[in-house]
XYZ file of C-alpha atoms in Angstrom:
602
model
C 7.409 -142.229 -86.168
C 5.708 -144.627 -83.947
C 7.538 -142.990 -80.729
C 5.832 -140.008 -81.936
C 2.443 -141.208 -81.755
C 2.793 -142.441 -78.418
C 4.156 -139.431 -76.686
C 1.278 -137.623 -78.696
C -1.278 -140.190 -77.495
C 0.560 -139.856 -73.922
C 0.301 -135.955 -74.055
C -3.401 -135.888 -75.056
C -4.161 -138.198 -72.064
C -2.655 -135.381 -70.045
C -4.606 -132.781 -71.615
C -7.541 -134.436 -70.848
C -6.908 -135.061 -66.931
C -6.169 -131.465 -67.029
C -9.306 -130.578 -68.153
C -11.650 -132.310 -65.744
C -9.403 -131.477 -63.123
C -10.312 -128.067 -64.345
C -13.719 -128.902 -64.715
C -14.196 -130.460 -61.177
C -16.044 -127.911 -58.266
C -13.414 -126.349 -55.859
C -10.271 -128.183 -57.842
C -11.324 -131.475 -56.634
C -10.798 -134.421 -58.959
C -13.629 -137.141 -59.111
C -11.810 -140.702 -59.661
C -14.277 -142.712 -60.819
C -13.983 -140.765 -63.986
C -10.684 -141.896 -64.233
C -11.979 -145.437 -64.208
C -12.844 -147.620 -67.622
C -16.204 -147.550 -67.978
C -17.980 -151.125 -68.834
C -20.218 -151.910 -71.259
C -23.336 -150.819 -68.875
C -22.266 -148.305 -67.076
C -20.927 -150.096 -64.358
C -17.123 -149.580 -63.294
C -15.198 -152.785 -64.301
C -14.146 -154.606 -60.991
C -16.834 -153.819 -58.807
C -18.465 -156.869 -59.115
C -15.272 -158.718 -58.394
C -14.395 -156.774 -55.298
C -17.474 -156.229 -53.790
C -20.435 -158.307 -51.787
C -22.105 -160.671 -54.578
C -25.622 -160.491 -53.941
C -26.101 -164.501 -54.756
C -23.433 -166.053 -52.306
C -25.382 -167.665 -49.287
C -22.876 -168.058 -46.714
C -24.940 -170.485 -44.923
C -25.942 -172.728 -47.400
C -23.012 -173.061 -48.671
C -21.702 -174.008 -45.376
C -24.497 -176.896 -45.134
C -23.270 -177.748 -48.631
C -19.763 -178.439 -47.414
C -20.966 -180.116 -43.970
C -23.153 -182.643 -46.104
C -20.175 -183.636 -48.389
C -18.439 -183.711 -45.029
C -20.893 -186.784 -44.006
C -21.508 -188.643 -47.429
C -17.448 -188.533 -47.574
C -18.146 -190.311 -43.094
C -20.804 -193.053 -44.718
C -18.264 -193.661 -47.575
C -15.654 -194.313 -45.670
C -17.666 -196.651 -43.457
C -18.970 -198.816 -45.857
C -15.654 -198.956 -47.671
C -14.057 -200.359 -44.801
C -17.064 -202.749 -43.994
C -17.050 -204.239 -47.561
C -12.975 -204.148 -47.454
C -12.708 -206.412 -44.583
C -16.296 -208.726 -45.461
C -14.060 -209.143 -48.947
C -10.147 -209.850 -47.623
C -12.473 -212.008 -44.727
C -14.473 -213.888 -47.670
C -11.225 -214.784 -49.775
C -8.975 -215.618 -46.505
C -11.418 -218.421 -45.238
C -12.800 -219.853 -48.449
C -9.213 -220.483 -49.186
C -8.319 -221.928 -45.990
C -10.944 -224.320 -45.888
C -10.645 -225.489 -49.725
C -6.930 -225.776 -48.611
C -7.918 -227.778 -45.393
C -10.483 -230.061 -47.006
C -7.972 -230.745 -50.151
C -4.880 -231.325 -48.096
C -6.446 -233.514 -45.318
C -7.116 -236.139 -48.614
C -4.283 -238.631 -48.557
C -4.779 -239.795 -52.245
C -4.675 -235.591 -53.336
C -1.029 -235.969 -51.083
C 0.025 -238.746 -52.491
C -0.355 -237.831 -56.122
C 0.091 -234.123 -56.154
C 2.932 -233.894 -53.711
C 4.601 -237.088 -52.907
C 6.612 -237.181 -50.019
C 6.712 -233.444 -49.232
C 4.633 -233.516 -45.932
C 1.613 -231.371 -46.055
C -0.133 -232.656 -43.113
C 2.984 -231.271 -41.370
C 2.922 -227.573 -42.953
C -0.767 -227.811 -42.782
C -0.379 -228.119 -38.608
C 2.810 -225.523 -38.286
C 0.550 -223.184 -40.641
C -2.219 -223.116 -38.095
C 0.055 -222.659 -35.045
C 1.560 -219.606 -37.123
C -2.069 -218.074 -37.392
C -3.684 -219.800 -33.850
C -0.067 -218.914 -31.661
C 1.511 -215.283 -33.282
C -1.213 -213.175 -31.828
C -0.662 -213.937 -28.662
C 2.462 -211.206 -28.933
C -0.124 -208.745 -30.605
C -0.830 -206.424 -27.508
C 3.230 -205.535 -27.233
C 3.134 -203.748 -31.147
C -0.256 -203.345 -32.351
C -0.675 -199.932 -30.872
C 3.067 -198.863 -32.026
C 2.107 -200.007 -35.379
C -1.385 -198.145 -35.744
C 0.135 -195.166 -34.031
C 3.085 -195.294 -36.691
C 1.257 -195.806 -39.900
C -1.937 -194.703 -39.051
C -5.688 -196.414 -38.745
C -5.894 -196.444 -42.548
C -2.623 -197.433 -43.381
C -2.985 -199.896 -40.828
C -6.052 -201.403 -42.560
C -4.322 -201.525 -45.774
C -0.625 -202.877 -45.137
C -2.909 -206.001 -42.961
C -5.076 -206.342 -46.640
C -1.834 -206.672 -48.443
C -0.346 -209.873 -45.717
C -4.128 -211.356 -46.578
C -3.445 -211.362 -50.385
C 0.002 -212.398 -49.824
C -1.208 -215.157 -47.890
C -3.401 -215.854 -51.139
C -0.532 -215.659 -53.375
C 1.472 -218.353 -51.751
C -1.066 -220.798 -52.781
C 0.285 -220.818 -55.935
C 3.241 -223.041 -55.031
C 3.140 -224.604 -52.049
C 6.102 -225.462 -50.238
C 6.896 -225.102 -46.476
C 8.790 -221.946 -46.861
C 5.749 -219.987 -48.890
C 2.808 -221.227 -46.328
C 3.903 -221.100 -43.252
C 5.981 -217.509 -43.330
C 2.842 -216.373 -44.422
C 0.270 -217.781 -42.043
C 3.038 -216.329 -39.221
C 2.552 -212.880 -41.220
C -1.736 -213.332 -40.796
C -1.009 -214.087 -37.253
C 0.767 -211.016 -36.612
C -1.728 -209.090 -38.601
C -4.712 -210.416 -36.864
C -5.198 -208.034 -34.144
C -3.698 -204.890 -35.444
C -6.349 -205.278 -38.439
C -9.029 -205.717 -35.924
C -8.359 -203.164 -33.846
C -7.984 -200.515 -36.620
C -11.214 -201.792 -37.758
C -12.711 -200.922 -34.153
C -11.146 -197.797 -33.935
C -11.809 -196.893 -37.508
C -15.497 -197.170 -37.220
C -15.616 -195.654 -33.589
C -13.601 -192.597 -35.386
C -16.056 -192.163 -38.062
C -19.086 -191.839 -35.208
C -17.330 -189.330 -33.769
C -16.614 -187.094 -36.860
C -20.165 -187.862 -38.285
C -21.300 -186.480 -34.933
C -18.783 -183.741 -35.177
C -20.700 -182.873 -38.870
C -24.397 -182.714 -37.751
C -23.452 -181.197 -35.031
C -20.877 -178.575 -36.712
C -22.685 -174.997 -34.985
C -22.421 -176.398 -31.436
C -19.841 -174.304 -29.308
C -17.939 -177.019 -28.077
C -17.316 -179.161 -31.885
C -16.267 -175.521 -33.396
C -13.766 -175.308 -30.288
C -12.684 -178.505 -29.711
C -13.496 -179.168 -26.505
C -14.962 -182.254 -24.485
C -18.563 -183.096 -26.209
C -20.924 -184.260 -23.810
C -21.118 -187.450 -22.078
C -23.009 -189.950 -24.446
C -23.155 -187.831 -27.669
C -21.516 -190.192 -29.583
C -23.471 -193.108 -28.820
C -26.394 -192.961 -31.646
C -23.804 -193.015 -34.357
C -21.734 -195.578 -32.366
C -24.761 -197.923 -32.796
C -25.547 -197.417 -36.014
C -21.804 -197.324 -38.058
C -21.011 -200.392 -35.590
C -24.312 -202.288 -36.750
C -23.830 -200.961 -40.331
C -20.089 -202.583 -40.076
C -21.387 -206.098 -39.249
C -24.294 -206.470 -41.121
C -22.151 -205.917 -44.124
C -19.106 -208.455 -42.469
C -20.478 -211.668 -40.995
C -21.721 -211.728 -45.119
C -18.162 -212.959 -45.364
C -18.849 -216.199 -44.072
C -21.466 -216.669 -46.888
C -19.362 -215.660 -49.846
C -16.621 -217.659 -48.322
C -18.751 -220.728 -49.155
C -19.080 -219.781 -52.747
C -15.311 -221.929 -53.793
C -16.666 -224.762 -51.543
C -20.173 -224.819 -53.316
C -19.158 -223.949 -56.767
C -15.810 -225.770 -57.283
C -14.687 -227.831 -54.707
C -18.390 -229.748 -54.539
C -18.662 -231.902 -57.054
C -15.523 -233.327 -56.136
C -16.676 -234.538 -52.737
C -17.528 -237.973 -52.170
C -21.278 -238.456 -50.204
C -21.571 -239.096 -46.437
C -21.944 -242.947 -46.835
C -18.196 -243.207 -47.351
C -16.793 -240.295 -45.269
C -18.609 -241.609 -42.444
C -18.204 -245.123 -42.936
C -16.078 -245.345 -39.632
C -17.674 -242.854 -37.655
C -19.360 -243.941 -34.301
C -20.187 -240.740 -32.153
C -20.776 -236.811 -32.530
C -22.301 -234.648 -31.614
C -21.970 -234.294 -27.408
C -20.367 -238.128 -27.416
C -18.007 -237.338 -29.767
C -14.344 -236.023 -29.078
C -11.944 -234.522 -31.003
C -13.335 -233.318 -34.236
C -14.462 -236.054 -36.129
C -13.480 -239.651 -34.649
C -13.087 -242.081 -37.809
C -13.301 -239.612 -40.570
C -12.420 -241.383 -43.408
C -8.783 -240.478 -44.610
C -10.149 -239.874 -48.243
C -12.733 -237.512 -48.982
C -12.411 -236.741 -52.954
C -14.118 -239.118 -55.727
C -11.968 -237.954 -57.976
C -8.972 -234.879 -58.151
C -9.656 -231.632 -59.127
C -7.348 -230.540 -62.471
C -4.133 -228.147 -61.460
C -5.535 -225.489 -64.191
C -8.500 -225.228 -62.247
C -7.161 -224.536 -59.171
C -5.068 -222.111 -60.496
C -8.122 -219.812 -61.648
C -9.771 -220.170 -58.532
C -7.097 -219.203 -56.705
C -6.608 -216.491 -58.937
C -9.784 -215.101 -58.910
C -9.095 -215.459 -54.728
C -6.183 -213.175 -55.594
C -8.349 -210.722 -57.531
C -10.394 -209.959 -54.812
C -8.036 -209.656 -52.354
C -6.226 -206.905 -54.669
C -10.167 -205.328 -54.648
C -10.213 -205.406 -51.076
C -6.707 -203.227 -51.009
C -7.861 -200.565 -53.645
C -11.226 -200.070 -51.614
C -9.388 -199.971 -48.197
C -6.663 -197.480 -50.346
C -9.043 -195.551 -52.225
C -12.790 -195.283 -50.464
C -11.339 -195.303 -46.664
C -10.678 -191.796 -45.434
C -8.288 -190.869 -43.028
C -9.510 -191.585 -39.365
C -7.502 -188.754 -38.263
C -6.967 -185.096 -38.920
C -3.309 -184.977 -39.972
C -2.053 -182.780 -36.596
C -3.866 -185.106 -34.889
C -2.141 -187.890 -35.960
C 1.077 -185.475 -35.390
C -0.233 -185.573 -31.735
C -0.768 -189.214 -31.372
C 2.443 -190.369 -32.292
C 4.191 -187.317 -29.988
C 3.625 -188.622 -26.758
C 6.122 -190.899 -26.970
C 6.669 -194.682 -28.072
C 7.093 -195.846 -24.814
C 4.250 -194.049 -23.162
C 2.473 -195.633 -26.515
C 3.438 -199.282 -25.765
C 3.046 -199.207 -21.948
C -0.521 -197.521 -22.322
C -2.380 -200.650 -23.463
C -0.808 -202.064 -19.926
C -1.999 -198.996 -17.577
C -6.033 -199.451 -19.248
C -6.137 -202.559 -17.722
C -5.970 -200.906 -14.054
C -10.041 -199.578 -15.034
C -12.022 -202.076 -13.723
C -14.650 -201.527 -16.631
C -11.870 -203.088 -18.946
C -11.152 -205.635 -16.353
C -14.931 -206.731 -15.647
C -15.353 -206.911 -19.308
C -11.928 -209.119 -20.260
C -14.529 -212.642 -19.488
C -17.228 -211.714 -22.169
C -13.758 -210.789 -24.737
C -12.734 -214.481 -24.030
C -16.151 -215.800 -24.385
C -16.451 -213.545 -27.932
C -13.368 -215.472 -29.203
C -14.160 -218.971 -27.648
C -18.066 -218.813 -29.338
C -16.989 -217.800 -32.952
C -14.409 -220.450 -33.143
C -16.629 -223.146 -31.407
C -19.473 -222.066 -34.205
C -16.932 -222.847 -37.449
C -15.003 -225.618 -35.985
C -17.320 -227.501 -33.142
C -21.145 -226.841 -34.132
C -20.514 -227.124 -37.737
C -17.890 -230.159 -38.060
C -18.820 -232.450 -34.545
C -22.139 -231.819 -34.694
C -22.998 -230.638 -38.421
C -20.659 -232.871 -40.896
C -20.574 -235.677 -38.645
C -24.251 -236.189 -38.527
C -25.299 -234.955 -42.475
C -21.525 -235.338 -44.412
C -19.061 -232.954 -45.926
C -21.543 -232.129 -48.860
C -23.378 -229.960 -46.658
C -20.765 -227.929 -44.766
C -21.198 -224.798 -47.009
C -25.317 -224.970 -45.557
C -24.250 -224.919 -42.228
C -21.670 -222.263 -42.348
C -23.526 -219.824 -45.139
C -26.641 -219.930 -42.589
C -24.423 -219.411 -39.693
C -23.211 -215.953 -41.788
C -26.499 -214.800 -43.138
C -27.943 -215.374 -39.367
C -25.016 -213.439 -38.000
C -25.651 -210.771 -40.969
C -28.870 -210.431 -40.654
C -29.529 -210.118 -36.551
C -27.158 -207.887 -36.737
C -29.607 -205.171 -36.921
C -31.124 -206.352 -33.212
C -28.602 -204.160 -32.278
C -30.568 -200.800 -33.548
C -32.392 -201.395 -30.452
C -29.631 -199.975 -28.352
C -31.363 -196.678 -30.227
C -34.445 -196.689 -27.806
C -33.365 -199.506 -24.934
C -30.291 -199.935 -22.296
C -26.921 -200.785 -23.512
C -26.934 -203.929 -21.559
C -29.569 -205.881 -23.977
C -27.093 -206.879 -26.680
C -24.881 -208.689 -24.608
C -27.179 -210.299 -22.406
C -29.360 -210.779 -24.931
C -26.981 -213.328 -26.801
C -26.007 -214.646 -23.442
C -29.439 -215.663 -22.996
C -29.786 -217.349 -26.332
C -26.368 -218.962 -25.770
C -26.893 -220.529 -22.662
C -29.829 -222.819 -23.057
C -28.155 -223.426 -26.707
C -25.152 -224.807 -24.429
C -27.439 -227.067 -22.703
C -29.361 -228.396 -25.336
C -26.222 -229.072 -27.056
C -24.392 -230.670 -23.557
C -27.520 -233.491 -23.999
C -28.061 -234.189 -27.589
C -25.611 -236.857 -29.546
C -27.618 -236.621 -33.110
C -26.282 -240.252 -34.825
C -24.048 -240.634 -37.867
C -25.237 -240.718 -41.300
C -28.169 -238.502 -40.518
C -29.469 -236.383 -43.276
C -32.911 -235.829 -41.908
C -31.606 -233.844 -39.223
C -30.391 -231.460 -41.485
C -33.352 -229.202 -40.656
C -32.676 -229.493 -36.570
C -28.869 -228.477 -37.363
C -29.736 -225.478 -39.428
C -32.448 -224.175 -36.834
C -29.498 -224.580 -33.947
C -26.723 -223.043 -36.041
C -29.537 -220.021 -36.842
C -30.347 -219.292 -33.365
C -26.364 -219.337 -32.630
C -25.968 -216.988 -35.124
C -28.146 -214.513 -33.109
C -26.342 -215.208 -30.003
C -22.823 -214.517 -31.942
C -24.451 -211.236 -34.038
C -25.507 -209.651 -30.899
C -22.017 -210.432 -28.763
C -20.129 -208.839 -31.523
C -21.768 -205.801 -32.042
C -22.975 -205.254 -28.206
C -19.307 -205.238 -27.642
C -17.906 -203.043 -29.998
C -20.744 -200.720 -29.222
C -20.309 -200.766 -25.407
C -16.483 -200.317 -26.170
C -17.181 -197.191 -27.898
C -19.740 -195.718 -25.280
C -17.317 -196.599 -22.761
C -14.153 -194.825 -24.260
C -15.153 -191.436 -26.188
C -11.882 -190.331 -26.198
C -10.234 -190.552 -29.240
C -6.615 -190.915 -27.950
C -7.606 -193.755 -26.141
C -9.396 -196.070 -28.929
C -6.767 -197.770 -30.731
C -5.259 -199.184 -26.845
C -9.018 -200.124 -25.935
C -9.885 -202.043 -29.122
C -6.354 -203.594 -29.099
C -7.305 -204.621 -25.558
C -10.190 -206.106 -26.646
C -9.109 -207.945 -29.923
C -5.898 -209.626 -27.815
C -8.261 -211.582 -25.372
C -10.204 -212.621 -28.533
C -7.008 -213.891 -30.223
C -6.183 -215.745 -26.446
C -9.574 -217.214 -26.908
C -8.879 -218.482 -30.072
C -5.847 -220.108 -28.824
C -7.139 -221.711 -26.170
C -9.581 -223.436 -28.562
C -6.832 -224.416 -31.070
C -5.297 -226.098 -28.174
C -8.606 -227.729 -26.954
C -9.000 -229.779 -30.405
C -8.819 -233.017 -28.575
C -11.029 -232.669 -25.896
C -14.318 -234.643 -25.367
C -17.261 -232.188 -26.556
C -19.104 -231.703 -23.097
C -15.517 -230.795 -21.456
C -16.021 -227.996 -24.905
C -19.213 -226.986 -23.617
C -18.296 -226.890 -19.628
C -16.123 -224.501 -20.795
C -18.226 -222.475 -22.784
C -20.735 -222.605 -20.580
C -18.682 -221.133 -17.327
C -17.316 -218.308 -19.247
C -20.201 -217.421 -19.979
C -21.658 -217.357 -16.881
C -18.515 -215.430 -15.710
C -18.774 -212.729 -17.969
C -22.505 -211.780 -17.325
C -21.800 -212.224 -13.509
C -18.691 -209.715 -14.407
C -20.401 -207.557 -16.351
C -23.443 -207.264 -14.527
C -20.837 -205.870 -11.954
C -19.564 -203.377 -13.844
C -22.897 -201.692 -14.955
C -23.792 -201.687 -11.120
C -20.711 -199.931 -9.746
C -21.289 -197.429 -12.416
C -24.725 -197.231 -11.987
C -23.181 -196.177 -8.020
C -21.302 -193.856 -9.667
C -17.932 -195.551 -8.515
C -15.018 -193.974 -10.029
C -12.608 -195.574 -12.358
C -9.168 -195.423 -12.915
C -7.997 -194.033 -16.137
C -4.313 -193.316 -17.192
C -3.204 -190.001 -18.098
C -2.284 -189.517 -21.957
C 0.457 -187.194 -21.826
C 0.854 -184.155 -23.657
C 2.323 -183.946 -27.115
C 6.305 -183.427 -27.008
C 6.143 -180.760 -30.008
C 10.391 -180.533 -30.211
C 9.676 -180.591 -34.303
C 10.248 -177.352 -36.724
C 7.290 -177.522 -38.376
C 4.287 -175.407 -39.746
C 2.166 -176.003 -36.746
C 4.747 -176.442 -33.427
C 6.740 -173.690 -34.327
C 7.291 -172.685 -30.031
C 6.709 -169.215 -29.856
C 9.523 -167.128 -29.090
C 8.833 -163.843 -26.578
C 11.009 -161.157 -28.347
C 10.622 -158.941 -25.170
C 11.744 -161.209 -22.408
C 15.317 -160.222 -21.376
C 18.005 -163.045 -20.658
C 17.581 -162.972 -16.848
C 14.188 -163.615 -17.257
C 15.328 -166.508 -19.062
C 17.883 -168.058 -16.292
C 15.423 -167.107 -13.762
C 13.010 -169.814 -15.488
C 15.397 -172.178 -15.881
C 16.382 -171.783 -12.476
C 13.032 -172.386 -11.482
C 12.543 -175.781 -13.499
C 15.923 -176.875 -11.926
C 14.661 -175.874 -8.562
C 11.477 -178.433 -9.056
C 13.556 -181.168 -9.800
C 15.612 -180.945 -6.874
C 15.633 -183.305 -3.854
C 13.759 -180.550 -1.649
C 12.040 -178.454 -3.389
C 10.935 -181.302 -6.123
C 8.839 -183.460 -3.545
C 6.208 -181.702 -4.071
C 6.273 -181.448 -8.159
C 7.337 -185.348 -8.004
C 4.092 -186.117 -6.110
C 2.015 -184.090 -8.095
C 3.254 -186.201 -11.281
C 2.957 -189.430 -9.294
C -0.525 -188.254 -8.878
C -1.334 -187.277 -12.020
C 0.141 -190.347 -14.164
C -3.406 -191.544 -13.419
C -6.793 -189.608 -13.453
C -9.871 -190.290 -12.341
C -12.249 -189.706 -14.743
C -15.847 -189.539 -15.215
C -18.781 -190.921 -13.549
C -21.230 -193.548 -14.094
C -23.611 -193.807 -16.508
C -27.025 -195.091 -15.905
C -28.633 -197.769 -16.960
């Protein structure tokens, strides 16, 4: 019965096609009859298929290029506050470690016999001595995992440096500080790159109509540089704020513990520009009494906390510096063109000219922390007021970090010479004064000089970065600049850790002549490209796309015949031969280097 009443439903369906196609002028039939009819008359789909009459193309393109640049400012300030965080927690733990470790009754009790002054002095060779090998694998390593990756997997040695604080033997501390010292210039030179990278795409954003951002191509010279300034200023404004909240286990826990100047300089004769060493007669005891284990414990674990904080932010809020066939592209030219590139940058004398003011970067910061604060700071006012000296140092360095904005309106050269200039009659002044021991009204004079050095330092930092960026627009070549850069730093630092027993003004000499040098040197550089002299820059070569994959699929030409195909290979053969090679093999001699670009005025 029902299959009745559908081939009686079926039939009258026909019947009634029939009929309009009876119906229909000259025995056409009109198909939009045949269509369902909607509730207003319309024909059910049209709406679908058709134009809709509220899409705005272009506004919903500037919707999608301003997500595009809230997602760039995210991921800058997530990798500023990563680092000021991992940065905060590394050095408040090392010096709460330092200052507990260097007190022989806290040795005797806690540990015995088991040597800490010993691990404490193979802990800082491991993180003073293992970047000097940084330049032969931090560009493999960035190009490997990738400028994020890279940021996070150098976090994660940071909070396992943390966790080995909870039992402290020689074989937790110092196989991690050797792990920090390997991760100390790959971190810092993703960092660099990182920030340079998201310039360039924020650039790339604003800029998204422009012919030569929707093809691809070469922007032009200098387009970069007003982001450059700003993400690089942004970056450490929110950083040297580490050295503040590094202070914060030295104020709140560790200083009630600490015994007052009277008795930790009981011995001390000289500092300040007299003085040599650090401290000369330190006293060997600098607790009144020992912290409880239990407390240490909590401190150190809320340490660990924010280290794990600074590895979800780094993991979640950084966004890849690279597109991913870019990345493809980085890593295809090669690992040994990748490790001997960092090698062939230093043949551009605008690298070379500007190797004296990396030095002098490293030499300062260290000198600030360890020389300023401890020879001339804690030997004149105590221990009790370390955490002043440095947490002014930080918010100096913070806050003058801005100065370089200026770059916005003035030349490029201000930053650097600007801190040079404060620098340098700092380093006098400093050369002649010897402030006395047990000195607490000086406290005011120390905290004016570490201020004003804190300028000089806010201004080197950024002014380099910034330069570095302005300098290097490429994007291929970024990770082997900064890497460049961030290795001479890490020499620097060496050199200083070696230095510890030198007489202060042999410190300062020392200072003082690199500094000197690397104005001279880069006072050079801006002049020959001012001259338009021509640098040497290596050739990146070409991605080797031998992979099956979605994007380097080679295309295959279906019409050429197979002697076509000898006939090229016969070719490519012929161009390596002995004779008729020459002239291909000194066309690739030629072009392992190019020279690139022009000056850039003043």
């Amino acid at each position: 019965m029902a299959e009745a009443d559908v081939v009686t439903e079926e039939n009258v369906y026909r019947e009634d096609v029939i009929e309009h196609r009876d119906a229909a002028p000259n025995g056409e039939i009109n198909n939009d009859e045949l269509l369902p009819v909607g509730p207003e008359g319309n024909i059910q789909g049209q709406e679908f298929l058709g134009p809709q009459p509220e899409y705005d193309e272009e506004e919903e393109e500037k919707k999608y290029y301003r997500r595009k640049r809230l997602g760039v400012i995210k991921n800058v300030l997530g990798a500023s506050v990563g680092g000021m965080i991992i940065y905060s927690v590394y050095l408040g733990l090392l010096q709460m470690q330092l200052i507990l470790h260097y007190d022989e009754t806290y040795r005797e009790v806690k540990y015995g016999s088991l040597g800490l002054e010993d691990i404490d002095r193979k802990m800082l060779m491991g993180i003073n001595v293992t970047p000097i090998v940084g330049l032969l694998y931090t560009p493999v390593l960035i190009r490997f995992l990738g400028t994020k990756w890279m940021m996070f997997l150098a976090s994660g040695i940071y909070a396992l440096f943390v966790s080995t604080n909870y039992w402290e033997r020689y074989y937790t501390l110092v196989p991690s500080a050797v792990a920090i010292g390997a991760a100390i210039v790959p971190l810092w030179a993703s960092l660099g790159n990182y920030i340079t990278r998201m310039a360039q795409q924020y650039y790339e954003y604003v800029n998204y109509k422009d012919d030569q951002v929707q093809e691809q191509k070469k922007v032009p010279e200098g387009a970069y540089n007003r982001y450059i300034i700003i993400f690089q200023s942004v970056f450490y404004i929110i950083f040297h704020l580490s050295l503040v909240f590094a202070e914060f286990p030295m104020r709140i826990f560790l200083h009630d513990f600490l015994s007052d100047y009277n008795h930790t300089l009981f011995n001390v004769k000289h500092c300040g520009a007299e003085s040599s060493g650090m401290i000369e007669g330190f006293n060997k005891t600098v607790l009144n009494h020992l912290p409880r284990s239990i407390l240490l414990i909590q401190v150190e674990s809320v340490l660990m906390g924010a280290a794990f904080l600074s590895m979800i932010i780094f993991l979640v809020l950084c966004g890849p510096a690279y597109r991913p066939t870019e990345e493809i592209d980085l890593r295809s030219i090669g690992w040994g063109n990748i490790f001997q590139l960092p090698f062939k940058h230093l043949r551009d004398y605008r690298i070379r000219l500007l190797i004296p003011f990396f030095i002098y970067s490293g030499l300062e910061t260290l000198f600030a922390v360890t020389g300023l604060t401890l020879s001339y700071g804690v030997c004149t006012v105590g221990l009790e007021w370390l955490f002043l000296l440095v947490m002014i140092y930080g918010l100096s360095c913070s806050l003058f970090s801005c100065l370089s904005l200026s770059l916005l309106k003035l030349p490029r050269y201000v930053t650097l010479l600007g801190g040079a200039a404060i620098h340098g009659p700092l380093l006098v002044f400093l050369f002649c004064w010897s402030p006395g021991p047990k000195q607490p009204d000086k406290l005011a004079y120390l905290l004016l000089v570490t201020a004003l050095w804190g300028i000089g330092s806010a201004l080197n930092k950024t002014g380099l970065s910034i330069i570095l960026g302005m300098l290097y627009e490429d994007k291929e070549r970024l990770d082997f600049v900064y890497t460049i850069y961030h290795w001479w730093q890490a020499i620097a630092i060496f050199v200083v850790y070696l230095w510890t027993g030198l007489i202060m003004r042999a410190k300062l000499s020392i200072l003082l002549v690199t500094l000197l040098l690397a104005c001279f040197c880069y006072w050079t550089m801006e002049r020959r490209l001012a001259k338009k002299i021509r640098f040497r820059l290596p050739r990146i070569p070409r991605p080797k796309h031998k992979v099956k994959g979605y994007r380097y699929l080679e295309e295959e030409n279906s019409d050429e015949s197979d002697m076509e195909d000898k006939a090229r290979d016969e070719e490519s053969q012929a161009s390596d031969s002995p004779r008729g090679g020459a002239r291909g093999r000194r066309r690739r001699c030629h072009d392992d280097y190019e020279q690139a670009g022009e000056g850039v005025d003043l």
